[in-house]
């Protein structure tokens, strides 16, 4: 294999840690408060076991599926993240990698690249928005994404502005002016492999968020947009319904953790939900999303597409999520580590690692397709599941 190839996502993360300045690496680690949810997202996957067969295995295995009407070559799509300062190509590199590997791209409303450029790179782009700025602004933002050709909307409404991490938050500058550049110069000089691609293009990391505003308006800074978000009254279920009507196409509600919310999302008319706790970045102490998936999938899996994100680092994690009721998963940090480690090929590498892991788990489990996976394929320890928000009325309770 060529230069820079890595065999696991853990190795990509090790390389990212070495390559990135602490302020950039720390922003990707993210998490909130004590990091309980951040850790549980990964730990919970490790608690689940497999129940493999010894003979009668399938020589050919099918990994493809669809997500919100888009055919994808594996049950893994890109979860939206703002990736300012990781790589000069940012979300465009991620979109190209996803397109090359036959999967869809979730583009963050707080991304560093314009939605038009990303959709041109990967036409299978779902545009994500937070509830920033009230209905008029959100309508303009959605219209811009539609005009650009985005094929779906991801509405992310799980955010509680929980700040403060026990291990310390990285200092992120408001914008890159000369004074800030001088202050951060030592980080660039001590991390030449990170800075070189920026230097080659005579660029400095851009800390603006162009998709928050109209196409021809100046892009606000990340913190400017964040402040606006803090002062926007949070959305109601009526607002969610309104977004579904306005978009008039496939919509995913991202961040669902409760059965009652999942049912309300169905009533609001969404196409899909993502069972998610925002990668452990929101309310610390929320259980791992894989723990809450089974009850939610049981309650609404026949009415909407149920995806999961949070803690996926291996193909076997993907298979565990599918066995417990997800149609597909979304990945966040896994591709960010790949991007940091090796740019676009690094993201392709991560998708290849996941594809290989899904395929070998299917082989071991004697399944010929991701659609055949069910609960009998995994060993679920007693007390593993978390059901709340009406979960007691679903299944065994
Ligand atoms: C650095 C970072 C930035 C993120 N930015 C966004 C965002 O802009 N919009 C969004 O809906 N989710 C965002 N997320 C959450 C991810 O979409 C996803 O839910 C989470 O990363 C999944 O967990 P994982 O990183 O363990 O895969 C972000 C996550 C990280 C780590």
Short mmCIF file of C-alpha atoms and ligand atoms in Angstrom, two decimals:
data_model
loop_
_atom_site.label_atom_id
_atom_site.label_comp_id
_atom_site.label_asym_id
_atom_site.label_seq_id
_atom_site.Cartn_x
_atom_site.Cartn_y
_atom_site.Cartn_z
CA UNK A 1 0.00 0.00 0.00
CA UNK A 2 1.09 3.54 -0.72
CA UNK A 3 2.48 6.17 1.52
CA UNK A 4 0.49 7.22 4.52
CA UNK A 5 -1.82 4.18 4.57
CA UNK A 6 -3.04 3.14 8.01
CA UNK A 7 -4.72 -0.06 9.08
CA UNK A 8 -7.11 1.18 11.76
CA UNK A 9 -8.90 4.36 12.77
CA UNK A 10 -6.94 4.25 16.04
CA UNK A 11 -3.73 4.58 14.03
CA UNK A 12 -5.20 7.51 12.06
CA UNK A 13 -5.98 9.19 15.38
CA UNK A 14 -2.42 8.61 16.63
CA UNK A 15 -1.07 10.27 13.49
CA UNK A 16 -3.57 13.13 13.78
CA UNK A 17 -2.46 13.77 17.35
CA UNK A 18 1.17 14.01 16.24
CA UNK A 19 0.47 16.09 13.16
CA UNK A 20 -2.02 18.67 14.41
CA UNK A 21 -1.34 21.59 16.74
CA UNK A 22 -2.97 20.99 20.11
CA UNK A 23 -5.63 23.66 19.54
CA UNK A 24 -6.82 21.91 16.35
CA UNK A 25 -6.54 18.37 17.75
CA UNK A 26 -8.34 19.39 20.93
CA UNK A 27 -11.21 20.88 18.92
CA UNK A 28 -11.72 17.52 17.21
CA UNK A 29 -11.54 15.53 20.45
CA UNK A 30 -14.24 17.93 21.71
CA UNK A 31 -16.53 16.23 24.27
CA UNK A 32 -18.11 18.05 27.18
CA UNK A 33 -17.75 18.28 30.96
CA UNK A 34 -16.27 15.03 32.32
CA UNK A 35 -16.42 13.22 28.98
CA UNK A 36 -18.70 10.46 30.31
CA UNK A 37 -20.81 10.29 27.15
CA UNK A 38 -17.80 10.71 24.86
CA UNK A 39 -16.17 7.66 26.48
CA UNK A 40 -19.38 5.62 26.69
CA UNK A 41 -20.05 6.01 22.96
CA UNK A 42 -16.99 3.86 22.25
CA UNK A 43 -16.99 1.71 25.40
CA UNK A 44 -20.55 0.51 24.77
CA UNK A 45 -19.61 -0.94 21.37
CA UNK A 46 -16.90 -2.97 23.09
CA UNK A 47 -19.47 -4.46 25.47
CA UNK A 48 -21.36 -6.02 22.57
CA UNK A 49 -20.18 -9.41 21.32
CA UNK A 50 -20.67 -11.40 18.13
CA UNK A 51 -22.20 -14.83 17.57
CA UNK A 52 -20.25 -16.13 14.53
CA UNK A 53 -20.78 -19.37 12.60
CA UNK A 54 -18.08 -21.86 11.74
CA UNK A 55 -19.24 -23.17 8.34
CA UNK A 56 -21.84 -22.34 5.74
CA UNK A 57 -20.47 -18.83 5.38
CA UNK A 58 -21.21 -16.67 2.36
CA UNK A 59 -18.58 -16.19 -0.31
CA UNK A 60 -20.19 -13.03 -1.68
CA UNK A 61 -21.50 -10.26 0.52
CA UNK A 62 -23.60 -7.21 -0.27
CA UNK A 63 -22.82 -3.99 1.59
CA UNK A 64 -24.85 -1.45 -0.34
CA UNK A 65 -28.05 0.18 0.83
CA UNK A 66 -29.87 3.51 0.52
CA UNK A 67 -30.04 6.47 2.89
CA UNK A 68 -32.75 9.10 2.38
CA UNK A 69 -33.16 7.91 -1.19
CA UNK A 70 -29.45 7.96 -2.01
CA UNK A 71 -27.76 4.70 -3.00
CA UNK A 72 -24.61 4.16 -0.93
CA UNK A 73 -22.02 1.44 -1.45
CA UNK A 74 -21.69 0.76 2.28
CA UNK A 75 -23.93 1.54 5.26
CA UNK A 76 -21.72 4.42 6.38
CA UNK A 77 -22.24 8.10 5.56
CA UNK A 78 -20.35 11.22 6.55
CA UNK A 79 -21.78 12.99 9.59
CA UNK A 80 -21.66 16.79 9.40
CA UNK A 81 -18.77 18.43 11.25
CA UNK A 82 -17.17 21.82 10.94
CA UNK A 83 -13.54 21.05 10.08
CA UNK A 84 -11.96 24.48 10.09
CA UNK A 85 -8.18 24.40 10.12
CA UNK A 86 -7.68 20.63 9.83
CA UNK A 87 -6.78 20.68 6.14
CA UNK A 88 -6.97 23.45 3.51
CA UNK A 89 -9.38 21.37 1.37
CA UNK A 90 -11.59 20.76 4.41
CA UNK A 91 -15.05 19.47 3.58
CA UNK A 92 -14.27 19.41 -0.16
CA UNK A 93 -11.62 16.74 0.49
CA UNK A 94 -14.11 14.81 2.61
CA UNK A 95 -16.82 15.12 -0.07
CA UNK A 96 -14.44 13.89 -2.79
CA UNK A 97 -13.36 10.94 -0.68
CA UNK A 98 -16.98 10.04 0.05
CA UNK A 99 -17.86 10.29 -3.65
CA UNK A 100 -14.87 8.14 -4.62
CA UNK A 101 -16.00 5.50 -2.14
CA UNK A 102 -19.65 5.69 -3.18
CA UNK A 103 -21.23 7.29 -0.17
CA UNK A 104 -23.10 10.41 0.89
CA UNK A 105 -21.78 13.52 2.55
CA UNK A 106 -23.41 15.38 5.44
CA UNK A 107 -22.22 18.98 5.17
CA UNK A 108 -22.24 21.06 8.33
CA UNK A 109 -23.93 24.46 8.32
CA UNK A 110 -20.81 25.52 10.25
CA UNK A 111 -18.44 24.09 7.64
CA UNK A 112 -15.52 26.04 6.20
CA UNK A 113 -16.41 25.45 2.51
CA UNK A 114 -19.42 26.77 0.59
CA UNK A 115 -22.24 24.32 -0.03
CA UNK A 116 -22.07 24.97 -3.80
CA UNK A 117 -18.48 23.72 -3.98
CA UNK A 118 -19.20 20.66 -1.86
CA UNK A 119 -22.30 19.62 -3.85
CA UNK A 120 -20.33 20.01 -7.08
CA UNK A 121 -17.77 17.61 -5.61
CA UNK A 122 -20.29 15.11 -4.24
CA UNK A 123 -23.85 15.47 -5.57
CA UNK A 124 -25.00 13.13 -2.80
CA UNK A 125 -24.78 15.91 -0.21
CA UNK A 126 -27.17 16.39 2.69
CA UNK A 127 -27.03 19.92 4.06
CA UNK A 128 -27.13 20.28 7.86
CA UNK A 129 -28.44 23.25 9.73
CA UNK A 130 -28.74 24.22 13.35
CA UNK A 131 -31.62 26.41 14.50
CA UNK A 132 -29.67 29.66 14.11
CA UNK A 133 -31.37 32.99 13.44
CA UNK A 134 -35.10 32.23 13.30
CA UNK A 135 -37.39 31.09 10.48
CA UNK A 136 -36.57 33.77 7.87
CA UNK A 137 -32.84 33.20 8.07
CA UNK A 138 -33.22 29.44 8.18
CA UNK A 139 -35.50 29.52 5.17
CA UNK A 140 -32.90 31.49 3.20
CA UNK A 141 -30.17 29.09 4.31
CA UNK A 142 -32.20 26.05 3.27
CA UNK A 143 -33.10 27.68 -0.06
CA UNK A 144 -29.44 28.31 -0.77
CA UNK A 145 -28.63 24.65 -0.08
CA UNK A 146 -31.53 23.53 -2.28
CA UNK A 147 -30.42 25.83 -5.10
CA UNK A 148 -26.93 24.35 -4.78
CA UNK A 149 -28.44 20.90 -5.31
CA UNK A 150 -28.30 19.37 -1.82
CA UNK A 151 -30.38 16.17 -1.88
CA UNK A 152 -31.50 16.18 1.74
CA UNK A 153 -31.61 18.22 4.91
CA UNK A 154 -30.18 17.26 8.28
CA UNK A 155 -31.76 19.26 11.09
CA UNK A 156 -29.59 19.13 14.20
CA UNK A 157 -31.49 20.38 17.22
CA UNK A 158 -29.70 18.68 20.15
CA UNK A 159 -27.53 21.39 21.62
CA UNK A 160 -27.40 22.89 25.09
CA UNK A 161 -24.31 25.13 24.96
CA UNK A 162 -22.57 23.04 27.55
CA UNK A 163 -19.11 24.54 27.89
CA UNK A 164 -16.11 23.50 29.92
CA UNK A 165 -14.10 20.31 29.77
CA UNK A 166 -12.26 18.82 32.74
CA UNK A 167 -9.20 18.30 30.51
CA UNK A 168 -9.29 21.87 29.21
CA UNK A 169 -10.68 23.41 26.03
CA UNK A 170 -8.34 24.53 23.26
CA UNK A 171 -8.06 28.26 22.67
CA UNK A 172 -9.56 28.95 19.24
CA UNK A 173 -9.07 32.46 17.83
CA UNK A 174 -12.01 34.55 16.67
CA UNK A 175 -10.34 35.25 13.32
CA UNK A 176 -6.95 35.05 11.68
CA UNK A 177 -5.50 38.56 11.60
CA UNK A 178 -1.81 39.45 11.72
CA UNK A 179 -1.68 39.54 15.51
CA UNK A 180 -3.29 36.12 15.80
CA UNK A 181 -1.00 34.72 13.12
CA UNK A 182 2.05 35.85 15.07
CA UNK A 183 0.63 34.33 18.23
CA UNK A 184 -0.03 30.99 16.51
CA UNK A 185 3.18 30.98 14.43
CA UNK A 186 5.02 28.71 16.88
CA UNK A 187 2.28 26.07 16.50
CA UNK A 188 2.64 26.24 12.71
CA UNK A 189 6.44 26.00 12.91
CA UNK A 190 6.38 23.06 15.29
CA UNK A 191 3.78 21.23 13.17
CA UNK A 192 5.25 21.58 9.67
CA UNK A 193 3.39 18.59 8.19
CA UNK A 194 0.08 20.17 9.19
CA UNK A 195 1.03 23.66 8.03
CA UNK A 196 2.76 22.70 4.74
CA UNK A 197 -0.43 22.20 2.65
CA UNK A 198 -1.70 25.61 3.83
CA UNK A 199 1.69 27.23 3.11
CA UNK A 200 1.88 25.66 -0.38
CA UNK A 201 -1.38 27.40 -1.28
CA UNK A 202 -0.37 30.58 0.50
CA UNK A 203 -3.45 30.18 2.69
CA UNK A 204 -4.04 30.43 6.39
CA UNK A 205 -6.71 28.40 8.18
CA UNK A 206 -10.06 30.07 7.54
CA UNK A 207 -12.23 30.38 10.62
CA UNK A 208 -15.37 31.59 8.89
CA UNK A 209 -18.64 29.74 8.26
CA UNK A 210 -19.89 30.64 4.76
CA UNK A 211 -23.08 28.53 4.76
CA UNK A 212 -24.77 30.38 7.59
CA UNK A 213 -25.57 33.32 5.28
CA UNK A 214 -26.76 33.86 1.72
CA UNK A 215 -24.44 33.00 -1.15
CA UNK A 216 -23.21 36.53 -1.84
CA UNK A 217 -23.13 37.78 1.74
CA UNK A 218 -19.88 37.96 3.73
CA UNK A 219 -19.27 34.84 5.83
CA UNK A 220 -19.45 35.39 9.58
CA UNK A 221 -16.76 34.03 11.89
CA UNK A 222 -17.44 30.76 13.68
CA UNK A 223 -17.82 32.56 17.00
CA UNK A 224 -20.02 35.25 15.47
CA UNK A 225 -22.42 32.58 14.19
CA UNK A 226 -22.17 30.65 17.46
CA UNK A 227 -23.20 33.76 19.40
CA UNK A 228 -26.19 34.24 17.10
CA UNK A 229 -27.18 30.63 17.73
CA UNK A 230 -27.01 31.11 21.52
CA UNK A 231 -29.43 34.02 21.26
CA UNK A 232 -31.91 32.26 18.97
CA UNK A 233 -34.85 30.77 20.93
CA UNK A 234 -34.61 26.96 20.56
CA UNK A 235 -36.94 25.25 18.08
CA UNK A 236 -40.34 23.78 18.95
CA UNK A 237 -41.83 20.65 17.37
CA UNK A 238 -43.84 23.05 15.21
CA UNK A 239 -40.55 24.46 13.96
CA UNK A 240 -39.35 20.95 13.12
CA UNK A 241 -42.58 20.34 11.18
CA UNK A 242 -42.08 23.70 9.47
CA UNK A 243 -38.55 22.75 8.38
CA UNK A 244 -39.89 19.49 6.92
CA UNK A 245 -42.56 21.39 4.96
CA UNK A 246 -40.16 24.08 3.76
CA UNK A 247 -37.53 21.65 2.61
CA UNK A 248 -40.07 19.54 0.75
CA UNK A 249 -37.69 16.62 0.33
CA UNK A 250 -35.90 14.09 2.57
CA UNK A 251 -35.20 15.43 6.09
CA UNK A 252 -33.28 13.80 8.93
CA UNK A 253 -33.70 14.89 12.53
CA UNK A 254 -30.31 14.34 14.15
CA UNK A 255 -29.74 13.92 17.85
CA UNK A 256 -32.67 11.73 18.91
CA UNK A 257 -32.13 9.78 22.15
CA UNK A 258 -35.63 9.22 23.50
CA UNK A 259 -38.45 7.03 22.24
CA UNK A 260 -41.04 9.79 22.72
CA UNK A 261 -38.93 12.22 20.66
CA UNK A 262 -38.51 9.58 17.95
CA UNK A 263 -42.29 9.22 17.78
CA UNK A 264 -42.72 13.01 17.58
CA UNK A 265 -40.16 13.13 14.79
CA UNK A 266 -42.29 10.60 12.89
CA UNK A 267 -45.36 12.79 13.45
CA UNK A 268 -43.41 15.81 12.21
CA UNK A 269 -42.92 13.97 8.92
CA UNK A 270 -39.16 13.37 8.84
CA UNK A 271 -37.69 10.75 6.51
CA UNK A 272 -34.96 9.68 8.91
CA UNK A 273 -33.65 10.17 12.41
CA UNK A 274 -30.15 9.80 13.71
CA UNK A 275 -29.95 8.27 17.16
CA UNK A 276 -27.16 10.44 18.46
CA UNK A 277 -25.82 12.40 21.38
CA UNK A 278 -23.74 14.71 19.19
CA UNK A 279 -20.65 12.57 19.67
CA UNK A 280 -20.65 13.23 23.42
CA UNK A 281 -20.32 16.97 22.83
CA UNK A 282 -23.71 17.93 24.24
CA UNK A 283 -25.23 17.02 27.60
CA UNK A 284 -22.66 14.90 29.42
CA UNK A 285 -24.11 11.84 31.10
CA UNK A 286 -26.39 10.96 28.18
CA UNK A 287 -25.92 7.22 27.51
CA UNK A 288 -24.05 5.98 24.46
CA UNK A 289 -26.25 6.18 21.37
CA UNK A 290 -25.85 2.43 20.72
CA UNK A 291 -27.51 1.78 24.11
CA UNK A 292 -30.58 3.82 23.16
CA UNK A 293 -30.80 2.52 19.57
CA UNK A 294 -32.64 -0.82 20.08
CA UNK A 295 -35.75 0.63 21.78
CA UNK A 296 -35.97 3.51 19.32
CA UNK A 297 -35.56 1.21 16.31
CA UNK A 298 -38.23 -1.09 17.73
CA UNK A 299 -40.62 1.84 18.22
CA UNK A 300 -40.26 3.68 14.89
CA UNK A 301 -37.99 1.59 12.64
CA UNK A 302 -40.91 0.62 10.40
CA UNK A 303 -41.92 4.27 9.89
CA UNK A 304 -38.64 6.18 9.36
CA UNK A 305 -35.06 5.35 8.49
CA UNK A 306 -33.14 4.96 11.72
CA UNK A 307 -29.45 5.87 11.61
CA UNK A 308 -26.98 5.99 14.45
CA UNK A 309 -23.92 8.08 15.08
CA UNK A 310 -21.50 8.22 17.99
CA UNK A 311 -18.43 6.12 18.71
CA UNK A 312 -18.17 4.24 15.39
CA UNK A 313 -14.50 3.42 14.78
CA UNK A 314 -14.64 -0.03 13.16
CA UNK A 315 -16.59 -1.97 10.60
CA UNK A 316 -17.64 -4.29 13.42
CA UNK A 317 -19.25 -1.29 15.20
CA UNK A 318 -21.24 -0.62 12.04
CA UNK A 319 -22.43 -4.24 11.98
CA UNK A 320 -23.41 -4.12 15.67
CA UNK A 321 -25.49 -1.00 15.03
CA UNK A 322 -27.20 -2.61 12.04
CA UNK A 323 -27.90 -5.77 14.04
CA UNK A 324 -29.60 -3.63 16.68
CA UNK A 325 -31.86 -1.90 14.20
CA UNK A 326 -29.97 0.88 12.37
CA UNK A 327 -30.23 1.14 8.61
CA UNK A 328 -26.81 2.79 8.40
CA UNK A 329 -24.42 4.79 10.59
CA UNK A 330 -22.83 8.19 10.32
CA UNK A 331 -19.21 8.80 11.26
CA UNK A 332 -17.66 11.94 12.71
CA UNK A 333 -14.25 11.74 14.33
CA UNK A 334 -13.24 8.64 12.38
CA UNK A 335 -13.06 10.60 9.10
CA UNK A 336 -11.67 13.70 10.84
CA UNK A 337 -8.71 11.59 12.03
CA UNK A 338 -8.28 10.31 8.48
CA UNK A 339 -8.42 13.83 7.06
CA UNK A 340 -5.86 15.06 9.56
CA UNK A 341 -3.58 12.07 9.01
CA UNK A 342 -3.55 12.09 5.22
CA UNK A 343 -6.04 14.49 3.63
CA UNK A 344 -8.51 13.09 1.10
CA UNK A 345 -6.72 9.69 0.79
CA UNK A 346 -6.89 9.48 4.59
CA UNK A 347 -10.69 9.79 4.50
CA UNK A 348 -10.83 7.16 1.74
CA UNK A 349 -8.57 4.99 3.89
CA UNK A 350 -11.01 5.28 6.82
CA UNK A 351 -13.95 4.30 4.60
CA UNK A 352 -11.93 1.35 3.29
CA UNK A 353 -11.08 0.25 6.84
CA UNK A 354 -14.78 0.36 7.74
CA UNK A 355 -15.80 -1.43 4.55
CA UNK A 356 -13.27 -4.21 5.23
CA UNK A 357 -14.51 -4.52 8.81
CA UNK A 358 -18.17 -4.72 7.78
CA UNK A 359 -17.33 -7.32 5.17
CA UNK A 360 -15.35 -9.57 7.50
CA UNK A 361 -18.03 -9.37 10.20
CA UNK A 362 -20.65 -10.38 7.61
CA UNK A 363 -18.43 -13.31 6.60
CA UNK A 364 -18.02 -14.48 10.19
CA UNK A 365 -21.71 -14.13 10.91
CA UNK A 366 -22.72 -16.10 7.83
CA UNK A 367 -24.64 -13.22 6.33
CA UNK A 368 -24.71 -12.45 2.64
CA UNK A 369 -25.99 -8.89 3.03
CA UNK A 370 -26.12 -6.05 5.51
CA UNK A 371 -29.91 -6.30 5.22
CA UNK A 372 -29.90 -9.76 6.81
CA UNK A 373 -28.31 -8.67 10.09
CA UNK A 374 -30.49 -8.97 13.18
CA UNK A 375 -30.26 -9.16 16.93
CA UNK A 376 -29.31 -12.85 16.89
CA UNK A 377 -25.93 -11.82 15.41
CA UNK A 378 -24.84 -9.98 18.55
CA UNK A 379 -24.43 -10.90 22.19
CA UNK A 380 -26.03 -8.16 24.27
CA UNK A 381 -25.03 -8.25 27.95
CA UNK A 382 -27.78 -7.86 30.57
CA UNK A 383 -28.49 -4.22 31.39
CA UNK A 384 -26.84 -2.95 28.22
CA UNK A 385 -29.78 -1.02 26.83
CA UNK A 386 -30.98 2.36 27.99
CA UNK A 387 -34.62 3.01 27.31
CA UNK A 388 -36.18 6.27 28.32
CA UNK A 389 -38.84 8.66 27.20
CA UNK A 390 -41.65 6.13 26.88
CA UNK A 391 -39.43 3.15 26.11
CA UNK A 392 -41.31 1.25 28.84
CA UNK A 393 -44.28 0.98 26.49
CA UNK A 394 -42.12 -0.61 23.80
CA UNK A 395 -41.03 -4.23 23.78
CA UNK A 396 -40.10 -5.97 27.00
CA UNK A 397 -39.54 -2.77 29.02
C1 LIG B 1 -15.29 18.44 15.79
C2 LIG B 1 -16.73 18.11 15.64
C3 LIG B 1 -17.59 19.02 15.02
C4 LIG B 1 -18.94 18.71 14.87
N1 LIG B 1 -19.75 19.59 14.21
C5 LIG B 1 -21.04 19.25 13.98
C6 LIG B 1 -21.87 20.10 13.21
O1 LIG B 1 -21.45 21.16 12.74
N2 LIG B 1 -23.16 19.70 13.00
C7 LIG B 1 -23.67 18.53 13.50
O2 LIG B 1 -24.84 18.21 13.28
N3 LIG B 1 -22.89 17.71 14.23
C8 LIG B 1 -21.60 18.03 14.47
N4 LIG B 1 -20.80 17.17 15.17
C9 LIG B 1 -21.35 15.88 15.59
C10 LIG B 1 -21.16 14.83 14.50
O3 LIG B 1 -21.96 15.07 13.37
C11 LIG B 1 -21.52 13.42 15.02
O4 LIG B 1 -22.79 13.46 15.62
C12 LIG B 1 -20.49 12.89 16.00
O5 LIG B 1 -19.19 13.30 15.68
C13 LIG B 1 -20.57 11.37 16.02
O6 LIG B 1 -19.68 10.84 16.95
P1 LIG B 1 -18.22 10.29 16.54
O7 LIG B 1 -17.36 11.47 16.37
O8 LIG B 1 -17.85 9.46 17.71
O9 LIG B 1 -18.38 9.51 15.26
C14 LIG B 1 -19.45 17.47 15.35
C15 LIG B 1 -18.58 16.57 15.97
C16 LIG B 1 -17.24 16.88 16.12
C17 LIG B 1 -16.35 15.86 16.76
#
